[in-house]
Short mmCIF file of C-alpha atoms in Angstrom, two decimals:
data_model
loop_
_atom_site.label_atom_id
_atom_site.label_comp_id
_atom_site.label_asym_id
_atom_site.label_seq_id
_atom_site.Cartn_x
_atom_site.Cartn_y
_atom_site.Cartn_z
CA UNK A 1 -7.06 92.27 2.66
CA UNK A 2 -5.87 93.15 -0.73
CA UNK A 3 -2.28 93.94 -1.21
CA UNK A 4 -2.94 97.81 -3.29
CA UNK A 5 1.09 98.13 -3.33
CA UNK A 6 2.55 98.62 -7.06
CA UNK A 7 4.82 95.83 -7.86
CA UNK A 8 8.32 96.82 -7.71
CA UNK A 9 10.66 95.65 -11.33
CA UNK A 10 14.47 95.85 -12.01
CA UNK A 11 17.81 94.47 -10.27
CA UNK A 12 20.34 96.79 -9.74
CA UNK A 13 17.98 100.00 -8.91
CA UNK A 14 14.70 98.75 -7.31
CA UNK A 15 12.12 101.15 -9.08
CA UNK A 16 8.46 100.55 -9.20
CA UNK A 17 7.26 98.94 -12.43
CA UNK A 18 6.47 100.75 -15.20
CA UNK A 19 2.89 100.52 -15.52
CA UNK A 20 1.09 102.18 -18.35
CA UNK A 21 -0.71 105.23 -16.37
CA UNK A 22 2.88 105.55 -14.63
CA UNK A 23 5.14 106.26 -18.22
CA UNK A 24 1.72 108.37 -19.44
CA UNK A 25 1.83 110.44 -16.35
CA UNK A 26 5.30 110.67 -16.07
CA UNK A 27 6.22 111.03 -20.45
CA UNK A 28 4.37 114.63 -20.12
CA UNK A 29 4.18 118.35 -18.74
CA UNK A 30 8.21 118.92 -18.75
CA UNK A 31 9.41 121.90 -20.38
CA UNK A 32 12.22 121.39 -22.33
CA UNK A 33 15.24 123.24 -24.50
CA UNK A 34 18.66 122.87 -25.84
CA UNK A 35 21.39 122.35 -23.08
CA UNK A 36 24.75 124.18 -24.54
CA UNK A 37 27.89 121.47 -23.94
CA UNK A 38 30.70 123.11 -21.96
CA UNK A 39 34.30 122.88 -22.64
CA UNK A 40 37.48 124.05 -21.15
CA UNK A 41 38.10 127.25 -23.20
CA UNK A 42 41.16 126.53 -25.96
CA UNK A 43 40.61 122.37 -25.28
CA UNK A 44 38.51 121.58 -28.44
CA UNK A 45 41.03 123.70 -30.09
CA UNK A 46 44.18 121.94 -29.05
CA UNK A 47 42.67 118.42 -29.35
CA UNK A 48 41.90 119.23 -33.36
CA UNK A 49 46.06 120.02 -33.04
CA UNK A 50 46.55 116.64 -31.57
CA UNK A 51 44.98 114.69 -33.82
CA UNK A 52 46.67 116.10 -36.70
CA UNK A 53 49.95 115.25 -35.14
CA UNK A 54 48.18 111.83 -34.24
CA UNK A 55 47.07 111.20 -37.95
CA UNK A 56 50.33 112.37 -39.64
CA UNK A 57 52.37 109.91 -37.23
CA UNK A 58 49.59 106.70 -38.25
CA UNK A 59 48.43 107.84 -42.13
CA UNK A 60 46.42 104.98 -43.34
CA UNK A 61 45.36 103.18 -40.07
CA UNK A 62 42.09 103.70 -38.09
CA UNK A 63 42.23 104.64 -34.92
CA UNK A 64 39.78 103.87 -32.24
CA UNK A 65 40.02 105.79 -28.82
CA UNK A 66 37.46 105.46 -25.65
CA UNK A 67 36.75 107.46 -22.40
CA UNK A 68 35.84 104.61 -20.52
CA UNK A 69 32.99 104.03 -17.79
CA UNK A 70 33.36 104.70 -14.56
CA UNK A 71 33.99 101.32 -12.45
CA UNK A 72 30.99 100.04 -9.74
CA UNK A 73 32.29 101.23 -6.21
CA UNK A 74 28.98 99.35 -4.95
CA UNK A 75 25.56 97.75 -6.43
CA UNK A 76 24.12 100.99 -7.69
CA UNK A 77 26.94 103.45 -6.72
CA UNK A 78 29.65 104.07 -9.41
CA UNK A 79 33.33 105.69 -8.41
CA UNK A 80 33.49 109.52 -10.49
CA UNK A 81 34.07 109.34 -13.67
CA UNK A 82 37.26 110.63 -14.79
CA UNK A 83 37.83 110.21 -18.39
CA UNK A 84 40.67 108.11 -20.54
CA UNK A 85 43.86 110.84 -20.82
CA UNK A 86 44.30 109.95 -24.36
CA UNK A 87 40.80 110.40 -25.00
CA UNK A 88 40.83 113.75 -23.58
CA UNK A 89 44.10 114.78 -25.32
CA UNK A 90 42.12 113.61 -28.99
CA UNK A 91 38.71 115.40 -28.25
CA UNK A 92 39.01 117.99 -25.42
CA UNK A 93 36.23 116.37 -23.51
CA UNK A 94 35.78 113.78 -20.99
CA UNK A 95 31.89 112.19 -22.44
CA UNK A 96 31.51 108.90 -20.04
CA UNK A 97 31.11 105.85 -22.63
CA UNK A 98 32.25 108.14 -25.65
CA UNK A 99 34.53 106.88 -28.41
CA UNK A 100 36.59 108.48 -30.67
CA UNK A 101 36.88 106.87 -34.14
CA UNK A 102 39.51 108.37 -36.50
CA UNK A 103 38.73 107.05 -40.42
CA UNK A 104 42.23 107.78 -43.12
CA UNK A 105 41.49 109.39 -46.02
CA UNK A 106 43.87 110.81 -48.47
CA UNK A 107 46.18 113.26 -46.60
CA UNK A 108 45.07 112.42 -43.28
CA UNK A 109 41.88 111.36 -40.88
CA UNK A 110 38.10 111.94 -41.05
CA UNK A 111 37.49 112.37 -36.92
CA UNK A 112 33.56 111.59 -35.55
CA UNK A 113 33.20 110.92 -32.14
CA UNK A 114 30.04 108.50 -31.50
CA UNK A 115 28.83 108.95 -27.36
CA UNK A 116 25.20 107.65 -25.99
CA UNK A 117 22.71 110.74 -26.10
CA UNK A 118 20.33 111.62 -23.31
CA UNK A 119 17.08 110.51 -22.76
CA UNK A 120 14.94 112.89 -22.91
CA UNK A 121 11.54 113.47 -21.31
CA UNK A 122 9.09 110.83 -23.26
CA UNK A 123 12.49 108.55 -23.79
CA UNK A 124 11.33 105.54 -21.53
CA UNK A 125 15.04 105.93 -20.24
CA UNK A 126 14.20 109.23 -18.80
CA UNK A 127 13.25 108.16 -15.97
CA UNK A 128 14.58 104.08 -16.24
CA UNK A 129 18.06 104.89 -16.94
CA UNK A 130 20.42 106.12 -14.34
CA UNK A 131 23.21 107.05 -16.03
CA UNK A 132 21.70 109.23 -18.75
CA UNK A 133 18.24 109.94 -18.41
CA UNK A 134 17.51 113.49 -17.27
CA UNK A 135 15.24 112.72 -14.41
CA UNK A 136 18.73 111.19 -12.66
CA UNK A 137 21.53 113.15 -14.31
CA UNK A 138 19.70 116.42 -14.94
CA UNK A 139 19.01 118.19 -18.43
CA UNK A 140 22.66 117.62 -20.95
CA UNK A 141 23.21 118.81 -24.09
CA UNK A 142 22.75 116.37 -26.68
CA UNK A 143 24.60 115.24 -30.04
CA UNK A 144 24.20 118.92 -31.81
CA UNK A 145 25.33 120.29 -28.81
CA UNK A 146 28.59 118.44 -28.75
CA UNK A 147 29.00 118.49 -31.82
CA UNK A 148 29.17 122.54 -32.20
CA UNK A 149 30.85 122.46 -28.56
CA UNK A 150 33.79 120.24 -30.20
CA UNK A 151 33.99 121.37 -33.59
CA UNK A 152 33.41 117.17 -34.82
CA UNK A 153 30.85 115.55 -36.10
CA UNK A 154 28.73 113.71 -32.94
CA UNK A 155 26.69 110.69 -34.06
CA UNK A 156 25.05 108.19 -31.59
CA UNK A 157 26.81 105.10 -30.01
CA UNK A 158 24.56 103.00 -31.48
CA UNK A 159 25.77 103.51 -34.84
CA UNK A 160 29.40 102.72 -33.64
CA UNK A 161 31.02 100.54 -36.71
CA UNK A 162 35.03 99.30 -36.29
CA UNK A 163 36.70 98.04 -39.13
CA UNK A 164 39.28 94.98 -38.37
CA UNK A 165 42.73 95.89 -38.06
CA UNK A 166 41.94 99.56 -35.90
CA UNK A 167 44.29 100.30 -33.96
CA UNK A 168 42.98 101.29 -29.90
CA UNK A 169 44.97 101.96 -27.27
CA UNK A 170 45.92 99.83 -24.13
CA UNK A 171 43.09 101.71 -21.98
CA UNK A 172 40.55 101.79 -23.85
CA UNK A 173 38.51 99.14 -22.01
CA UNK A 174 35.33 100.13 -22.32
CA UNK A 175 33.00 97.22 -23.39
CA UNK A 176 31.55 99.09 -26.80
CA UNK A 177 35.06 98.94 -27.95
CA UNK A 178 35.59 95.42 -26.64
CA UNK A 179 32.68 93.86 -28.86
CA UNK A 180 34.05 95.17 -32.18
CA UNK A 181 36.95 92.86 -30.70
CA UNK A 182 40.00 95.22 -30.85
CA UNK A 183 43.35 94.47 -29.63
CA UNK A 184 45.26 97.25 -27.85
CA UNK A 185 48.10 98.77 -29.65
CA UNK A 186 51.14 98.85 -28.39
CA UNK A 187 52.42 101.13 -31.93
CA UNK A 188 48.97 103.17 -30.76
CA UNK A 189 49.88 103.60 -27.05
CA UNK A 190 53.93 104.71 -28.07
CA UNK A 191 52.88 107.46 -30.64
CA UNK A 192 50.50 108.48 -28.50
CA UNK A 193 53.17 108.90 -25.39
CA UNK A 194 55.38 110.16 -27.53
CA UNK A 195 53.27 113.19 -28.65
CA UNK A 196 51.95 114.13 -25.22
CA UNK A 197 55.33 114.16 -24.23
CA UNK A 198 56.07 117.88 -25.91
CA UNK A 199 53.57 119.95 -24.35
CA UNK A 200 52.16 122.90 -26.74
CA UNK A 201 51.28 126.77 -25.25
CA UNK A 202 47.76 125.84 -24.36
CA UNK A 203 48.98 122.53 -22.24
CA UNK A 204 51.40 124.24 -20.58
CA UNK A 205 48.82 126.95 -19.28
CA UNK A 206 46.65 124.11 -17.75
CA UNK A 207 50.00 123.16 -15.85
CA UNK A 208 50.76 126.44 -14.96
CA UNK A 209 46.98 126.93 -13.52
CA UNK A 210 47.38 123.27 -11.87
CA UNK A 211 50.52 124.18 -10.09
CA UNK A 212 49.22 127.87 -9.59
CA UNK A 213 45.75 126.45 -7.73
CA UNK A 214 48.25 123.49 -5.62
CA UNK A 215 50.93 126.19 -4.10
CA UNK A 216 47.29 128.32 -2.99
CA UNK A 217 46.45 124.27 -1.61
CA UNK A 218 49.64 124.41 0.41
CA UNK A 219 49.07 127.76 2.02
CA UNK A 220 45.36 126.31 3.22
CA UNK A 221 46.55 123.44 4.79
CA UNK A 222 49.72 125.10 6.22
CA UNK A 223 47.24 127.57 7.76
CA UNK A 224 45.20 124.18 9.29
CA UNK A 225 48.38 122.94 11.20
CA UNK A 226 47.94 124.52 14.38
CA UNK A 227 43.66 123.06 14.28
CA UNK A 228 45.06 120.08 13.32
CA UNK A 229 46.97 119.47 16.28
CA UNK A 230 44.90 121.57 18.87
CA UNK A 231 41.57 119.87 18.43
CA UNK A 232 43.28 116.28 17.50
CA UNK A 233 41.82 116.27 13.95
CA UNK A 234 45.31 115.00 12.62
CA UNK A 235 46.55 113.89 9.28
CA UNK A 236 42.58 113.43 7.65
CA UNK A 237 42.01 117.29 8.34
CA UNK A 238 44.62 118.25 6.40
CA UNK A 239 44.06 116.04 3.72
CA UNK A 240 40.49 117.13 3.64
CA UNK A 241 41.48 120.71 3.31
CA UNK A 242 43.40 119.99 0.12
CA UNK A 243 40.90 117.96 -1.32
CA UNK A 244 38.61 120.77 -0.85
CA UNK A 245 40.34 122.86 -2.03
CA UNK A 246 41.42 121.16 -5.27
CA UNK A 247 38.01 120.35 -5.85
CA UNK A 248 36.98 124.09 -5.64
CA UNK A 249 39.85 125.21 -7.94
CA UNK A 250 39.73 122.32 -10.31
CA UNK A 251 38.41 119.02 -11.29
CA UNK A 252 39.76 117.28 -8.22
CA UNK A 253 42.77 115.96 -7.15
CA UNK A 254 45.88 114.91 -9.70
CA UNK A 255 46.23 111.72 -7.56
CA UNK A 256 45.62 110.58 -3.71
CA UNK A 257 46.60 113.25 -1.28
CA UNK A 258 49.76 112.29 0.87
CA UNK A 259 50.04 113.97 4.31
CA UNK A 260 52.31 111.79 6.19
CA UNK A 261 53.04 113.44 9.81
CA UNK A 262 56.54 112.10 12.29
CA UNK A 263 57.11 108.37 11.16
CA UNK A 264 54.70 108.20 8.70
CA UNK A 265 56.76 110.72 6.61
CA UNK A 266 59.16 108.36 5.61
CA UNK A 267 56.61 106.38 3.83
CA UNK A 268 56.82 106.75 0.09
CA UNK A 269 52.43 106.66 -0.48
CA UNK A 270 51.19 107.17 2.70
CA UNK A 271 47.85 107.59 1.63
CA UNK A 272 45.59 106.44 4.98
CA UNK A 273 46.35 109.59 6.51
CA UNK A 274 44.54 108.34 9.68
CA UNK A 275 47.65 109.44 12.22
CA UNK A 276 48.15 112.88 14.32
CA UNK A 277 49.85 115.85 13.32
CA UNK A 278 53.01 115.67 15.98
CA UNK A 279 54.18 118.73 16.78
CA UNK A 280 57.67 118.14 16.79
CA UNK A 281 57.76 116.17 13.67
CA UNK A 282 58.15 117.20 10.10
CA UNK A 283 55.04 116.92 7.52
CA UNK A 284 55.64 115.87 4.04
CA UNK A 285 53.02 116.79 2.45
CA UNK A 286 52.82 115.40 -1.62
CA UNK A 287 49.68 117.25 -2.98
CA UNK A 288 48.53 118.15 -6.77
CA UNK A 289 45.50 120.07 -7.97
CA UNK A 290 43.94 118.86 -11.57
CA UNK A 291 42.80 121.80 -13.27
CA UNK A 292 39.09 121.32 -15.20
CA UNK A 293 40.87 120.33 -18.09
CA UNK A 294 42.61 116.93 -16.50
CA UNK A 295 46.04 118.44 -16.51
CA UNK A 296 47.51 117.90 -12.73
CA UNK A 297 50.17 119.15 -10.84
CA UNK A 298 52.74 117.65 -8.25
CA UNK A 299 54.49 119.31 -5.52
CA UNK A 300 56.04 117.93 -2.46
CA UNK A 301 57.37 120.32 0.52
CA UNK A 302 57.87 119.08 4.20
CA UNK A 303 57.08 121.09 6.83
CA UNK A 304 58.25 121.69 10.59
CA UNK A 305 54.77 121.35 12.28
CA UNK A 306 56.19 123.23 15.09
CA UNK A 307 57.11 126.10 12.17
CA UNK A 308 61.04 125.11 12.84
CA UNK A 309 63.26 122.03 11.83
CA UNK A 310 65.49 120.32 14.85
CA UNK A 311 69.26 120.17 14.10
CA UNK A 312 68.90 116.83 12.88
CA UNK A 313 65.66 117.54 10.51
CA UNK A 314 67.29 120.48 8.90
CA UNK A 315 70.25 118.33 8.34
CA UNK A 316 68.37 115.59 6.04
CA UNK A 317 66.38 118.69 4.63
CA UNK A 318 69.40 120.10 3.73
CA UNK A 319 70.92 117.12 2.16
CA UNK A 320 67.88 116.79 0.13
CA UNK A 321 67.98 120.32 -1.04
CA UNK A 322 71.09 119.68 -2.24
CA UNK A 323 70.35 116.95 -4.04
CA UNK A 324 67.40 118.68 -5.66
CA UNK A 325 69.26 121.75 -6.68
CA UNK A 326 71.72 119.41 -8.73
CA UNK A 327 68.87 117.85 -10.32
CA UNK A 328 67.05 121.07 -11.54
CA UNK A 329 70.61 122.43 -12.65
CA UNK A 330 70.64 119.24 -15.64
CA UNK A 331 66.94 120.01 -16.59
CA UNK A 332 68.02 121.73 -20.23
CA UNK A 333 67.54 121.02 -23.96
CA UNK A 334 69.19 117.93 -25.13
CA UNK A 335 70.73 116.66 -21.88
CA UNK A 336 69.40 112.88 -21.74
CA UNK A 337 66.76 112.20 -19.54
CA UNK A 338 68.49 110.45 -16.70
CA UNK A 339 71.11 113.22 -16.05
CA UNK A 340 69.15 114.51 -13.13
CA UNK A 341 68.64 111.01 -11.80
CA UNK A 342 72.71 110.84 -11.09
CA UNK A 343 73.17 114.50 -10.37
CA UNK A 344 70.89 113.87 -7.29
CA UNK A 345 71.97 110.26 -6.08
CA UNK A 346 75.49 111.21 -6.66
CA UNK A 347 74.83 113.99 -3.69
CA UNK A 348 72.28 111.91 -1.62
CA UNK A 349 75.30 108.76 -1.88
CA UNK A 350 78.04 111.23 -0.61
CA UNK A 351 75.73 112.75 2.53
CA UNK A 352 74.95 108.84 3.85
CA UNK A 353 78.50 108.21 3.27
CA UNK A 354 79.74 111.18 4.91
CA UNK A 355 77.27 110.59 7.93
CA UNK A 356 78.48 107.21 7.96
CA UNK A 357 75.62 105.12 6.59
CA UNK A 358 77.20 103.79 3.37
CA UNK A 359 78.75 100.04 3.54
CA UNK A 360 80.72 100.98 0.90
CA UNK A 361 82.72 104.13 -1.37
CA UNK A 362 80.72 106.64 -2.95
CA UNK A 363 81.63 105.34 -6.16
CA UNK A 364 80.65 101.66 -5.45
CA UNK A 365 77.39 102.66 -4.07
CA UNK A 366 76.55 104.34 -7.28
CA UNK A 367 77.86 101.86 -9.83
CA UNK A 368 74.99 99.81 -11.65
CA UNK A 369 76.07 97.01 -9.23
CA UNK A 370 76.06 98.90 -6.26
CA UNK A 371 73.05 101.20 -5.41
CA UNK A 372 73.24 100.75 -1.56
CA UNK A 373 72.22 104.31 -0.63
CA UNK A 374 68.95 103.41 -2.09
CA UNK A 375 68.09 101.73 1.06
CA UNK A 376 67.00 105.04 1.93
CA UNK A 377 65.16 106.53 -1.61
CA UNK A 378 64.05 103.39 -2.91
CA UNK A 379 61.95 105.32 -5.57
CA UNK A 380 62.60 106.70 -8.90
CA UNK A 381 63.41 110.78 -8.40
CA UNK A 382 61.30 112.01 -11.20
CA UNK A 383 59.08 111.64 -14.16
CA UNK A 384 56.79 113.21 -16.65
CA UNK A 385 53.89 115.04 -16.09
CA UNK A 386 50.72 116.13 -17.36
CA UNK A 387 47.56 114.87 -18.24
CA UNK A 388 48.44 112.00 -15.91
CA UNK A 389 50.72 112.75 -12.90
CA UNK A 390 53.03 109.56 -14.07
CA UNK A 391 52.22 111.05 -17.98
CA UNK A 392 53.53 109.04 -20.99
CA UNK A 393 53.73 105.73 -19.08
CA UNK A 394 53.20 103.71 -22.35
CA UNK A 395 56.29 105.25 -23.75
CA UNK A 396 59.43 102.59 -24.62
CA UNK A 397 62.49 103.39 -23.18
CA UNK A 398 64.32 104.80 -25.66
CA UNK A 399 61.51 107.41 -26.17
CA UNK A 400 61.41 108.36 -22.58
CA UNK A 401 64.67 107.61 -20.30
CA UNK A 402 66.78 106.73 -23.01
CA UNK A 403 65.74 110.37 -24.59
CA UNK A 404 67.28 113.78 -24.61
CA UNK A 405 65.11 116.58 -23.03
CA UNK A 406 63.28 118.77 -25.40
CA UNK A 407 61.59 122.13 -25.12
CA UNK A 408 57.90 121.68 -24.42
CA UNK A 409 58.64 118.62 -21.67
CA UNK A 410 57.29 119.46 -18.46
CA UNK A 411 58.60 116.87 -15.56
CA UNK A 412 58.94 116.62 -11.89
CA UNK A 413 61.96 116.48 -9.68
CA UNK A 414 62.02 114.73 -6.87
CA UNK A 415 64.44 113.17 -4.28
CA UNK A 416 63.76 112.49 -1.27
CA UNK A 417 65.68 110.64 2.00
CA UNK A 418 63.17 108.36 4.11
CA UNK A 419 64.72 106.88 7.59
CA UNK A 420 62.11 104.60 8.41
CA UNK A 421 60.71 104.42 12.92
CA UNK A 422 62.20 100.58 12.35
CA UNK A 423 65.22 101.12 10.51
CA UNK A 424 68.19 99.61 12.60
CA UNK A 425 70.89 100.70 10.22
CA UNK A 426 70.43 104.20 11.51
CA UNK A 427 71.21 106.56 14.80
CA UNK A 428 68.01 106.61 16.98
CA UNK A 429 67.75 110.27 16.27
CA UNK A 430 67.14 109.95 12.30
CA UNK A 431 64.57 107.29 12.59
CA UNK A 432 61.15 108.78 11.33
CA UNK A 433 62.20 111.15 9.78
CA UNK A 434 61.29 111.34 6.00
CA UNK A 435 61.71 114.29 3.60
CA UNK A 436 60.77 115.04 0.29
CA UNK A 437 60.94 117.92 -2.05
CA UNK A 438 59.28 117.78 -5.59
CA UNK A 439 59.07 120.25 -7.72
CA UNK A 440 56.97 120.88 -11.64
CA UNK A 441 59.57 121.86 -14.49
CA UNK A 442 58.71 123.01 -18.47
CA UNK A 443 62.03 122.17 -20.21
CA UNK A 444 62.68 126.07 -22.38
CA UNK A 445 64.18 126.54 -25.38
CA UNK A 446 67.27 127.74 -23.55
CA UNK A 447 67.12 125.64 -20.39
CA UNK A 448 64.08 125.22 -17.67
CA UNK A 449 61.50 127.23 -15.55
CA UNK A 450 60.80 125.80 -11.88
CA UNK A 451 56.62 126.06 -12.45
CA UNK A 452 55.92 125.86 -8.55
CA UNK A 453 58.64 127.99 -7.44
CA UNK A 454 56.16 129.97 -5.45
CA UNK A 455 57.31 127.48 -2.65
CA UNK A 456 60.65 127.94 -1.19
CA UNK A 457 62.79 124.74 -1.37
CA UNK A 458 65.37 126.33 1.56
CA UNK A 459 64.76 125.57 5.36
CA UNK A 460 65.08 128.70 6.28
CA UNK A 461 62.39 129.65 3.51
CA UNK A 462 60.20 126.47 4.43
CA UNK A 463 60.15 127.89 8.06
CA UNK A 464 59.28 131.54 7.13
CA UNK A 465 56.77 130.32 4.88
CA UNK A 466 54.70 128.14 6.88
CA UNK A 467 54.74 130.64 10.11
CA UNK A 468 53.51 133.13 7.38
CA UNK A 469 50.67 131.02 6.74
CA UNK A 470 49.60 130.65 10.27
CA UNK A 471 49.28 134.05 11.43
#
């Protein structure tokens, strides 16, 4: 018997080969029409204002800036792309395999951005190409589209040319870039820190909206304790409900959702969230929405799953609210960067050492030498935020800790005590008990404004709050 089966062709994708009445039948008969591109409203905008700060900090140099690919989770199945922050700082837009080329000319840069363009019905890619033919990825707007969407000039990524010398930045790995062979730049990857550091009016709405969108994520999964326990659905049911929620509000989430429930609380990314909700513990819960235009928030709050602290909860809560309110009283203009660093440990060193904890004096345990009450906040207390929830990360230190606060600077503070279930060093009765409290801050003209303070940082607020949320 004759084998009437169509040979199958490809590696990656097994697709049946493309035989000449197949691309005939298939090239014909679709209707077709111009696909407008969609962009967060302001975001072309603002990135036009970002690369004229860019270009008057680097006159003279070409710049080269990618989006990136998305990375293979498995064979054929790619992770979600999320696009290079710098890349969607420069253009407003997050194009998968884009790249930004910035060209001097006297008295500043000629921008084009150069991306790979659909293919189209009749494109042999149509229906052979999985990440941008139509029949896979549905109809997009093409070149013109972007172009007029973006206010720059869109050309195809096939006419990509680098001259030597252009400066790219540190993540811009994608492989077009690679070829022309750039070297990152580290001058590229400060300026570029160093800009995003100041937020302007339109970056600080996205925050707002991000923070706005996670305290409404807060009140859902508060609302899911009680389920959570009841039915055994644990610390992955309220994890989900964020997630859900982020995603319905935004792009996603600003980084992996931590729900960490008794003694996983004390664990500084507990990210498996595979444990029960314990009724008697606390729940810190470390949760940020991304809005649609990449910008994320951060927000910590732990919560009595019961709806009220123990004695010897609200005690470390109430250390740690201490701590935190000395913090956010440094955040001002042109106190250095590190002042609410000490303000915090200085309080967190003298609670251990009044409970007993501290080896040592106070003032040992917080000289550069010392730093024994760190046993028990091992992590930094705070950092930058924005389009990345650790933003300006390429920054030197003298740009970023070494700095003075500015207006425009939107940060996170953060400090936290963790006793861990296996910690011998202290009383039975702290052990697994972790708490956290983070809070999103824009640095004013005349001193700060707490951005999620639509979440009580008080104990006796924290309780009211979350029994509010489950009636």
């Amino acid at each position: 018997m004759t084998d009437t089966r169509p040979p199958y062709a490809g590696t990656r994708y097994p697709k049946l080969a493309e035989t000449p009445a197949f691309t005939q039948q298939i090239a014909a008969g679709w209707g077709t029409g111009p696909v407008p591109a969609t962009t967060v409203p302001g975001a072309p905008e603002a990135a036009a204002a970002h690369r004229d700060r860019l270009s008057e900090r680097l006159p003279g140099e070409t710049i080269v800036v990618a989006s990136g690919t998305a990375p293979v989770r498995n064979d054929d199945n790619d992770y979600p792309f999320r696009a290079d922050s710098d890349f969607t700082w420069l253009t407003g837009s997050q194009i998968e395999g884009a790249v930004l080329v910035m060209t001097p000319r006297p008295g500043g840069h000629d921008a084009r951005l150069h991306m790979p363009p659909p293919f189209r019905p009749g494109d042999t890619g149509f229906f052979a190409n999985a990440a941008h033919g139509e029949l896979w990825v549905g109809a997009s707007p093409g070149l013109p589209e972007w172009s007029d969407a973006l206010g720059l000039p869109v050309a195809d990524i096939g006419d990509l040319t680098v001259p030597s010398g252009a400066l790219t930045t540190g993540s811009a790995s994608d492989a077009l870039v690679a070829e022309h062979g750039l070297e990152p730049s580290p001058l590229l990857d400060r300026h570029l820190s160093r800009l995003r550091m100041i937020k302007d009016p339109w970056e600080i709405q996205q925050l707002r909206d991000a923070v706005d969108a996670t305290v409404t994520g807060f009140a859902a999964v508060a609302a899911e304790i009680p389920r959570a326990i009841g039915d055994g659905l644990g610390e992955r049911w309220l994890q989900g409900t964020f997630d859900r929620h982020a995603r319905t509000y935004g792009n996603g989430t600003g980084y992996t959702t931590i729900v960490g429930s008794g003694p996983h609380a004390p664990t500084l990314h507990w990210v498996r969230c595979d444990g029960p909700v314990l009724p008697d513990e606390v729940l810190l819960l470390d949760m940020g929405v991304e809005a649609r235009s990449l910008y994320t928030a951060d927000v910590t709050r732990t919560l009595p799953a019961s709806g009220t602290f123990s004695p010897r909860q609200r005690d470390v809560h109430d250390l740690v609210e201490q701590a935190h309110r000395a913090g956010l009283a440094q955040i001002r203009p042109g106190t250095e960067y590190l002042d609410f660093h000490f303000a915090a440990m200085e309080v967190i060193a003298t609670g251990l050492h009044d409970w007993g904890l501290l080896p040592v004096s106070v003032d040992e345990a917080l000289s550069p030498g010392g730093q024994q009450h760190r046993r028990y906040l091992a992590c930094g207390i705070g950092h930058h935020l924005g389009l990345d929830v650790h933003d300006c990360g390429k920054a030197e230190y003298e740009d970023y800790m070494g700095a003075p606060l500015a207006p425009g600077v939107v940060m996170t503070v953060e400090p936290g005590l963790y006793f861990h279930a296996n910690d011998l060093t202290v009383p039975p009765e702290l052990r697994g008990i972790g708490v956290r409290l983070e809070d999103d801050v824009l640095v004013t003209d005349t001193g700060s404004e707490v951005l999620s303070a639509g979440l009580p940082i008080d104990a006796d607020g924290i309780e009211a709050w979350t029994k509010e949320q489950q009636r």
